[in-house]
PDB file of C-alpha atoms in Angstrom:
ATOM      1  CA  MET A 793      44.166  13.786  40.801  1.00 36.00           C
ATOM      2  CA  TYR A 794      47.870  14.488  40.532  1.00 34.00           C
ATOM      3  CA  SER A 795      49.603  17.120  42.608  1.00 36.00           C
ATOM      4  CA  MET A 796      50.965  20.187  40.897  1.00 44.00           C
ATOM      5  CA  LEU A 797      54.618  19.812  39.972  1.00 39.00           C
ATOM      6  CA  ARG A 798      57.321  22.188  38.882  1.00 47.00           C
ATOM      7  CA  TRP A 799      58.504  22.352  35.284  1.00 46.00           C
ATOM      8  CA  PRO A 800      59.898  20.303  33.498  1.00 45.00           C
ATOM      9  CA  LEU A 801      57.977  17.607  35.374  1.00 38.00           C
ATOM     10  CA  ARG A 802      55.123  20.016  34.889  1.00 45.00           C
ATOM     11  CA  LEU A 803      51.462  19.434  35.563  1.00 47.00           C
ATOM     12  CA  LEU A 804      49.003  21.143  33.270  1.00 51.00           C
ATOM     13  CA  THR A 805      45.562  21.346  34.888  1.00 41.00           C
ATOM     14  CA  LEU A 806      42.749  21.613  32.393  1.00 37.00           C
ATOM     15  CA  GLY A 807      39.377  22.848  33.574  1.00 37.00           C
ATOM     16  CA  ARG A 808      36.976  25.715  33.645  1.00 35.00           C
ATOM     17  CA  SER A 809      38.147  26.820  37.084  1.00 36.00           C
ATOM     18  CA  ARG A 810      40.172  25.661  40.043  1.00 38.00           C
ATOM     19  CA  GLU A 811      37.005  25.033  42.003  1.00 38.00           C
ATOM     20  CA  ASN A 812      35.459  22.705  39.409  1.00 37.00           C
ATOM     21  CA  SER A 813      36.655  19.239  38.585  1.00 32.00           C
ATOM     22  CA  ALA A 814      39.537  19.232  36.127  1.00 37.00           C
ATOM     23  CA  LEU A 815      41.503  16.888  33.945  1.00 34.00           C
ATOM     24  CA  SER A 816      45.151  16.853  34.941  1.00 35.00           C
ATOM     25  CA  ILE A 817      47.888  15.824  32.537  1.00 34.00           C
ATOM     26  CA  PRO A 818      51.400  15.207  33.907  1.00 37.00           C
ATOM     27  CA  ILE A 819      54.138  16.048  31.447  1.00 36.00           C
ATOM     28  CA  GLN A 820      56.890  13.504  31.961  1.00 36.00           C
ATOM     29  CA  GLN A 821      60.483  13.744  30.826  1.00 39.00           C
ATOM     30  CA  GLN A 822      61.466  10.530  29.057  1.00 38.00           C
ATOM     31  CA  LYS A 823      64.952   9.127  28.785  1.00 36.00           C
ATOM     32  CA  GLY A 824      66.714  10.507  25.734  1.00 37.00           C
ATOM     33  CA  THR A 825      64.162  13.240  25.151  1.00 36.00           C
ATOM     34  CA  TYR A 826      66.363  16.143  26.170  1.00 38.00           C
ATOM     35  CA  VAL A 827      69.929  16.697  25.073  1.00 42.00           C
ATOM     36  CA  ASN A 828      72.699  18.197  27.176  1.00 47.00           C
ATOM     37  CA  LYS A 829      72.229  21.870  27.880  1.00 53.00           C
ATOM     38  CA  MET A 830      73.941  24.272  25.504  1.00 52.00           C
ATOM     39  CA  ASP A 831      76.771  25.819  27.436  1.00 64.00           C
ATOM     40  CA  GLY A 832      75.795  29.368  28.390  1.00 78.00           C
ATOM     41  CA  LYS A 833      72.617  29.452  26.301  1.00 95.00           C
ATOM     42  CA  ARG A 834      69.691  30.627  28.381  1.00 97.00           C
ATOM     43  CA  ALA A 835      66.095  31.550  27.572  1.00 98.00           C
ATOM     44  CA  LEU A 836      63.528  33.346  29.699  1.00 98.00           C
ATOM     45  CA  ILE A 837      59.859  32.836  28.859  1.00 98.00           C
ATOM     46  CA  VAL A 838      57.508  35.328  30.490  1.00 98.00           C
ATOM     47  CA  LEU A 839      54.267  33.670  31.592  1.00 98.00           C
ATOM     48  CA  ALA A 840      51.403  36.119  32.180  1.00 98.00           C
ATOM     49  CA  PRO A 841      47.740  35.448  33.056  1.00 98.00           C
ATOM     50  CA  GLY A 842      45.859  34.822  29.824  1.00 98.00           C
ATOM     51  CA  ALA A 843      48.909  33.595  27.886  1.00 98.00           C
ATOM     52  CA  GLU A 844      48.254  31.365  24.874  1.00 98.00           C
ATOM     53  CA  GLU A 845      49.207  27.959  26.268  1.00 97.00           C
ATOM     54  CA  MET A 846      50.159  26.317  22.958  1.00 98.00           C
ATOM     55  CA  GLU A 847      52.593  29.105  22.159  1.00 98.00           C
ATOM     56  CA  PHE A 848      54.082  28.946  25.638  1.00 98.00           C
ATOM     57  CA  THR A 849      54.353  25.145  25.856  1.00 98.00           C
ATOM     58  CA  ILE A 850      55.716  24.641  22.345  1.00 98.00           C
ATOM     59  CA  ALA A 851      58.367  27.310  22.864  1.00 98.00           C
ATOM     60  CA  ALA A 852      59.488  25.868  26.204  1.00 98.00           C
ATOM     61  CA  ASP A 853      59.497  22.286  24.932  1.00 98.00           C
ATOM     62  CA  VAL A 854      61.296  22.892  21.646  1.00 98.00           C
ATOM     63  CA  LEU A 855      63.962  25.093  23.209  1.00 98.00           C
ATOM     64  CA  ARG A 856      64.656  22.447  25.838  1.00 98.00           C
ATOM     65  CA  ARG A 857      64.862  19.777  23.156  1.00 98.00           C
ATOM     66  CA  ALA A 858      67.521  21.939  21.549  1.00 98.00           C
ATOM     67  CA  GLY A 859      69.509  21.868  24.799  1.00 97.00           C
ATOM     68  CA  ILE A 860      68.790  25.469  25.835  1.00 98.00           C
ATOM     69  CA  ASN A 861      68.343  26.275  29.519  1.00 97.00           C
ATOM     70  CA  VAL A 862      64.779  27.603  29.852  1.00 97.00           C
ATOM     71  CA  THR A 863      63.427  29.548  32.810  1.00 97.00           C
ATOM     72  CA  VAL A 864      59.666  30.087  33.025  1.00 98.00           C
ATOM     73  CA  ALA A 865      59.007  33.339  34.855  1.00 98.00           C
ATOM     74  CA  GLY A 866      55.584  34.197  36.231  1.00 98.00           C
ATOM     75  CA  LEU A 867      54.769  37.835  35.587  1.00 98.00           C
ATOM     76  CA  GLU A 868      52.797  38.165  38.810  1.00 97.00           C
ATOM     77  CA  GLY A 869      54.758  35.714  40.956  1.00 96.00           C
ATOM     78  CA  SER A 870      55.492  32.004  41.227  1.00 96.00           C
ATOM     79  CA  GLU A 871      51.906  30.836  41.751  1.00 97.00           C
ATOM     80  CA  PRO A 872      50.086  28.811  39.047  1.00 97.00           C
ATOM     81  CA  VAL A 873      49.060  30.893  36.055  1.00 97.00           C
ATOM     82  CA  LYS A 874      45.702  30.441  34.290  1.00 97.00           C
ATOM     83  CA  CYS A 875      46.206  30.630  30.543  1.00 98.00           C
ATOM     84  CA  SER A 876      43.778  31.634  27.812  1.00 97.00           C
ATOM     85  CA  ARG A 877      42.034  28.227  27.653  1.00 96.00           C
ATOM     86  CA  ASP A 878      42.036  27.656  31.419  1.00 96.00           C
ATOM     87  CA  VAL A 879      45.199  25.540  31.434  1.00 97.00           C
ATOM     88  CA  MET A 880      47.059  26.098  34.709  1.00 97.00           C
ATOM     89  CA  ILE A 881      50.873  26.261  34.466  1.00 97.00           C
ATOM     90  CA  VAL A 882      53.325  26.577  37.356  1.00 97.00           C
ATOM     91  CA  PRO A 883      56.259  28.920  36.667  1.00 98.00           C
ATOM     92  CA  ASP A 884      59.794  28.056  37.740  1.00 97.00           C
ATOM     93  CA  LYS A 885      59.973  31.346  39.653  1.00 96.00           C
ATOM     94  CA  SER A 886      58.670  34.880  39.618  1.00 97.00           C
ATOM     95  CA  LEU A 887      59.852  37.336  36.983  1.00 97.00           C
ATOM     96  CA  GLU A 888      61.303  39.464  39.776  1.00 96.00           C
ATOM     97  CA  ASP A 889      63.464  36.547  40.963  1.00 96.00           C
ATOM     98  CA  ALA A 890      64.293  35.350  37.454  1.00 96.00           C
ATOM     99  CA  VAL A 891      65.934  38.602  36.387  1.00 93.00           C
ATOM    100  CA  THR A 892      68.048  39.052  39.523  1.00 90.00           C
ATOM    101  CA  ASP A 893      71.706  38.741  38.489  1.00 76.00           C
ATOM    102  CA  GLU A 894      70.747  36.631  35.461  1.00 87.00           C
ATOM    103  CA  VAL A 895      71.429  37.281  31.773  1.00 94.00           C
ATOM    104  CA  TYR A 896      69.390  35.545  29.093  1.00 98.00           C
ATOM    105  CA  ASP A 897      70.292  35.008  25.439  1.00 98.00           C
ATOM    106  CA  VAL A 898      66.637  35.355  24.488  1.00 98.00           C
ATOM    107  CA  ILE A 899      63.497  36.751  26.081  1.00 98.00           C
ATOM    108  CA  VAL A 900      60.399  34.971  24.759  1.00 98.00           C
ATOM    109  CA  LEU A 901      56.914  36.497  24.956  1.00 98.00           C
ATOM    110  CA  PRO A 902      54.030  34.087  24.255  1.00 98.00           C
ATOM    111  CA  GLY A 903      50.841  35.579  22.862  1.00 98.00           C
ATOM    112  CA  GLY A 904      47.274  35.448  24.080  1.00 98.00           C
ATOM    113  CA  LEU A 905      45.321  38.691  24.347  1.00 97.00           C
ATOM    114  CA  GLY A 906      45.152  38.708  28.141  1.00 98.00           C
ATOM    115  CA  GLY A 907      48.813  37.806  28.563  1.00 98.00           C
ATOM    116  CA  SER A 908      49.962  40.354  25.989  1.00 98.00           C
ATOM    117  CA  THR A 909      47.913  43.095  27.651  1.00 98.00           C
ATOM    118  CA  ALA A 910      49.391  42.217  31.017  1.00 98.00           C
ATOM    119  CA  MET A 911      52.949  42.362  29.585  1.00 98.00           C
ATOM    120  CA  SER A 912      52.141  45.641  27.840  1.00 98.00           C
ATOM    121  CA  ASN A 913      51.119  47.143  31.189  1.00 98.00           C
ATOM    122  CA  SER A 914      54.106  45.776  33.111  1.00 98.00           C
ATOM    123  CA  LYS A 915      56.908  48.184  33.945  1.00 97.00           C
ATOM    124  CA  ALA A 916      59.136  45.203  34.806  1.00 97.00           C
ATOM    125  CA  VAL A 917      58.643  43.685  31.336  1.00 98.00           C
ATOM    126  CA  GLY A 918      59.419  47.040  29.704  1.00 98.00           C
ATOM    127  CA  GLU A 919      62.639  47.409  31.682  1.00 97.00           C
ATOM    128  CA  LEU A 920      63.647  43.831  30.915  1.00 98.00           C
ATOM    129  CA  LEU A 921      63.066  44.289  27.182  1.00 98.00           C
ATOM    130  CA  HIS A 922      64.992  47.553  27.067  1.00 98.00           C
ATOM    131  CA  ARG A 923      67.983  45.925  28.784  1.00 97.00           C
ATOM    132  CA  GLN A 924      67.826  43.014  26.357  1.00 98.00           C
ATOM    133  CA  GLU A 925      67.629  45.317  23.353  1.00 98.00           C
ATOM    134  CA  SER A 926      70.430  47.555  24.562  1.00 98.00           C
ATOM    135  CA  ALA A 927      72.687  44.525  25.012  1.00 97.00           C
ATOM    136  CA  GLY A 928      71.935  43.319  21.492  1.00 98.00           C
ATOM    137  CA  ARG A 929      70.443  40.035  22.643  1.00 98.00           C
ATOM    138  CA  LEU A 930      67.458  38.214  21.114  1.00 98.00           C
ATOM    139  CA  ILE A 931      63.839  39.147  21.755  1.00 98.00           C
ATOM    140  CA  ALA A 932      61.109  36.846  20.435  1.00 99.00           C
ATOM    141  CA  ALA A 933      57.363  37.511  20.454  1.00 99.00           C
ATOM    142  CA  ILE A 934      54.451  35.642  18.895  1.00 98.00           C
ATOM    143  CA  CYS A 935      50.756  36.252  18.149  1.00 98.00           C
ATOM    144  CA  ALA A 936      49.497  39.261  20.147  1.00 98.00           C
ATOM    145  CA  ALA A 937      52.762  39.683  22.076  1.00 98.00           C
ATOM    146  CA  PRO A 938      54.366  42.071  19.544  1.00 98.00           C
ATOM    147  CA  THR A 939      51.871  44.642  20.844  1.00 98.00           C
ATOM    148  CA  ALA A 940      53.817  44.578  24.126  1.00 98.00           C
ATOM    149  CA  LEU A 941      56.950  45.446  22.149  1.00 98.00           C
ATOM    150  CA  ALA A 942      55.118  48.413  20.641  1.00 98.00           C
ATOM    151  CA  LYS A 943      53.825  49.544  24.025  1.00 98.00           C
ATOM    152  CA  HIS A 944      57.344  49.550  25.476  1.00 98.00           C
ATOM    153  CA  GLY A 945      58.975  51.118  22.398  1.00 98.00           C
ATOM    154  CA  ILE A 946      61.050  48.063  21.486  1.00 98.00           C
ATOM    155  CA  ALA A 947      62.573  47.477  18.029  1.00 98.00           C
ATOM    156  CA  THR A 948      60.694  50.402  16.470  1.00 98.00           C
ATOM    157  CA  GLY A 949      61.066  50.489  12.683  1.00 98.00           C
ATOM    158  CA  LYS A 950      62.037  46.838  12.303  1.00 98.00           C
ATOM    159  CA  SER A 951      60.241  44.223  10.260  1.00 98.00           C
ATOM    160  CA  LEU A 952      57.838  42.002  12.203  1.00 98.00           C
ATOM    161  CA  THR A 953      54.634  40.034  12.056  1.00 98.00           C
ATOM    162  CA  SER A 954      51.876  39.085  14.488  1.00 98.00           C
ATOM    163  CA  TYR A 955      48.397  37.634  14.753  1.00 98.00           C
ATOM    164  CA  PRO A 956      46.541  39.375  11.893  1.00 98.00           C
ATOM    165  CA  ALA A 957      44.091  41.207  14.157  1.00 98.00           C
ATOM    166  CA  MET A 958      47.015  42.969  15.863  1.00 98.00           C
ATOM    167  CA  LYS A 959      48.241  44.587  12.644  1.00 98.00           C
ATOM    168  CA  PRO A 960      46.478  47.935  13.205  1.00 98.00           C
ATOM    169  CA  GLN A 961      48.375  48.399  16.477  1.00 97.00           C
ATOM    170  CA  LEU A 962      51.738  47.718  14.824  1.00 98.00           C
ATOM    171  CA  VAL A 963      51.680  48.933  11.241  1.00 98.00           C
ATOM    172  CA  ASP A 964      52.561  52.573  12.099  1.00 97.00           C
ATOM    173  CA  LYS A 965      55.615  51.641  14.192  1.00 98.00           C
ATOM    174  CA  TYR A 966      57.060  48.720  12.252  1.00 98.00           C
ATOM    175  CA  CYS A 967      57.554  47.331   8.751  1.00 98.00           C
ATOM    176  CA  TYR A 968      54.690  44.883   8.971  1.00 98.00           C
ATOM    177  CA  VAL A 969      54.972  41.551   7.129  1.00 98.00           C
ATOM    178  CA  ASP A 970      51.764  39.723   6.149  1.00 96.00           C
ATOM    179  CA  ASP A 971      53.055  36.769   4.162  1.00 97.00           C
ATOM    180  CA  GLN A 972      55.606  35.046   6.399  1.00 98.00           C
ATOM    181  CA  ASN A 973      54.963  32.784   9.394  1.00 98.00           C
ATOM    182  CA  VAL A 974      58.164  33.846  11.134  1.00 98.00           C
ATOM    183  CA  VAL A 975      60.031  37.102  10.591  1.00 98.00           C
ATOM    184  CA  GLN A 976      63.558  37.812  11.825  1.00 98.00           C
ATOM    185  CA  ASP A 977      65.062  41.271  11.674  1.00 98.00           C
ATOM    186  CA  GLY A 978      68.398  41.302  13.462  1.00 98.00           C
ATOM    187  CA  ASN A 979      67.845  40.340  17.081  1.00 98.00           C
ATOM    188  CA  LEU A 980      64.050  40.409  16.781  1.00 98.00           C
ATOM    189  CA  ILE A 981      62.044  37.265  15.984  1.00 98.00           C
ATOM    190  CA  THR A 982      58.248  37.425  15.618  1.00 98.00           C
ATOM    191  CA  SER A 983      55.534  35.016  14.543  1.00 98.00           C
ATOM    192  CA  ARG A 984      51.785  34.840  13.924  1.00 98.00           C
ATOM    193  CA  GLY A 985      49.943  32.446  16.219  1.00 98.00           C
ATOM    194  CA  PRO A 986      49.438  28.924  17.601  1.00 98.00           C
ATOM    195  CA  GLY A 987      49.767  27.286  14.178  1.00 98.00           C
ATOM    196  CA  THR A 988      53.185  28.853  13.630  1.00 98.00           C
ATOM    197  CA  ALA A 989      54.538  28.156  17.121  1.00 98.00           C
ATOM    198  CA  TYR A 990      56.801  25.285  16.032  1.00 98.00           C
ATOM    199  CA  GLU A 991      58.419  27.389  13.295  1.00 98.00           C
ATOM    200  CA  PHE A 992      58.835  30.205  15.825  1.00 98.00           C
ATOM    201  CA  ALA A 993      60.506  27.966  18.423  1.00 98.00           C
ATOM    202  CA  LEU A 994      62.726  26.298  15.848  1.00 98.00           C
ATOM    203  CA  LYS A 995      63.899  29.680  14.564  1.00 98.00           C
ATOM    204  CA  ILE A 996      64.913  30.664  18.087  1.00 98.00           C
ATOM    205  CA  SER A 997      66.621  27.286  18.497  1.00 98.00           C
ATOM    206  CA  GLU A 998      68.517  27.828  15.259  1.00 98.00           C
ATOM    207  CA  GLN A 999      69.830  31.196  16.473  1.00 98.00           C
ATOM    208  CA  LEU A1000      71.023  29.790  19.797  1.00 98.00           C
ATOM    209  CA  ALA A1001      71.990  26.209  18.954  1.00 97.00           C
ATOM    210  CA  GLY A1002      72.655  26.247  15.220  1.00 97.00           C
ATOM    211  CA  THR A1003      70.827  25.082  12.116  1.00 97.00           C
ATOM    212  CA  ALA A1004      71.888  21.458  12.450  1.00 97.00           C
ATOM    213  CA  LYS A1005      70.473  21.221  15.974  1.00 97.00           C
ATOM    214  CA  ALA A1006      67.195  22.890  14.941  1.00 98.00           C
ATOM    215  CA  GLN A1007      66.865  20.419  12.072  1.00 97.00           C
ATOM    216  CA  GLU A1008      67.642  17.491  14.390  1.00 98.00           C
ATOM    217  CA  VAL A1009      64.964  18.610  16.835  1.00 98.00           C
ATOM    218  CA  ALA A1010      62.442  19.117  14.035  1.00 98.00           C
ATOM    219  CA  LYS A1011      63.122  15.689  12.550  1.00 97.00           C
ATOM    220  CA  ALA A1012      62.581  13.994  15.923  1.00 98.00           C
ATOM    221  CA  MET A1013      59.176  15.719  16.120  1.00 98.00           C
ATOM    222  CA  LEU A1014      58.317  14.613  12.545  1.00 98.00           C
ATOM    223  CA  LEU A1015      58.606  18.160  11.262  1.00 97.00           C
ATOM    224  CA  SER A1016      60.766  19.593   8.519  1.00 93.00           C
ATOM    225  CA  TYR A1017      62.897  22.682   9.031  1.00 93.00           C
ATOM    226  CA  ASN A1018      65.099  24.200   6.359  1.00 86.00           C
TER     227      ASN A1018
END
């Protein structure tokens, strides 16, 4: 069994619980995989218990491929976080430490019902989002996470999308979009679920690193992005 490592040499521990045996997969950084960091471009991804691990991992990976400095912030601290399918992920630092004297070009909220509920109930997340919105910087949320935006009164009246089952919680506060995988309205980017996570992450990459870089990253992953 491997030891738990910090991201980006991250260890994802797959198993039903910490006590039971688990399959551990080390995520290695290969030569040439990551480009130089975009000067001044920073992303904060909030990692809450019950987060959807595909949406989290794809966002973190794609943004780093685009050369964006990504900080993974644990909502409840810097200890390993159990995601919605029992994958354990180690944050870079706690959310409290991550937001101290730091400014981020985008705040990214992965979905997952448990994670989205935790972010909805977090005063710290609400304060962070309000600061980000007031400064006119990007906020990105996928799957169930737009419900956290609604709970904290963020981007009210804008166009957005989400996981379909979340629509009833959003339709009265936003211009809800059913027929697009990714919706951008000004500084708000939203998306629908695990299957749209690549489009979501590439849209964020496009906003921070440019269309050409997003297309370059997509091509290297055998995806198309227009």
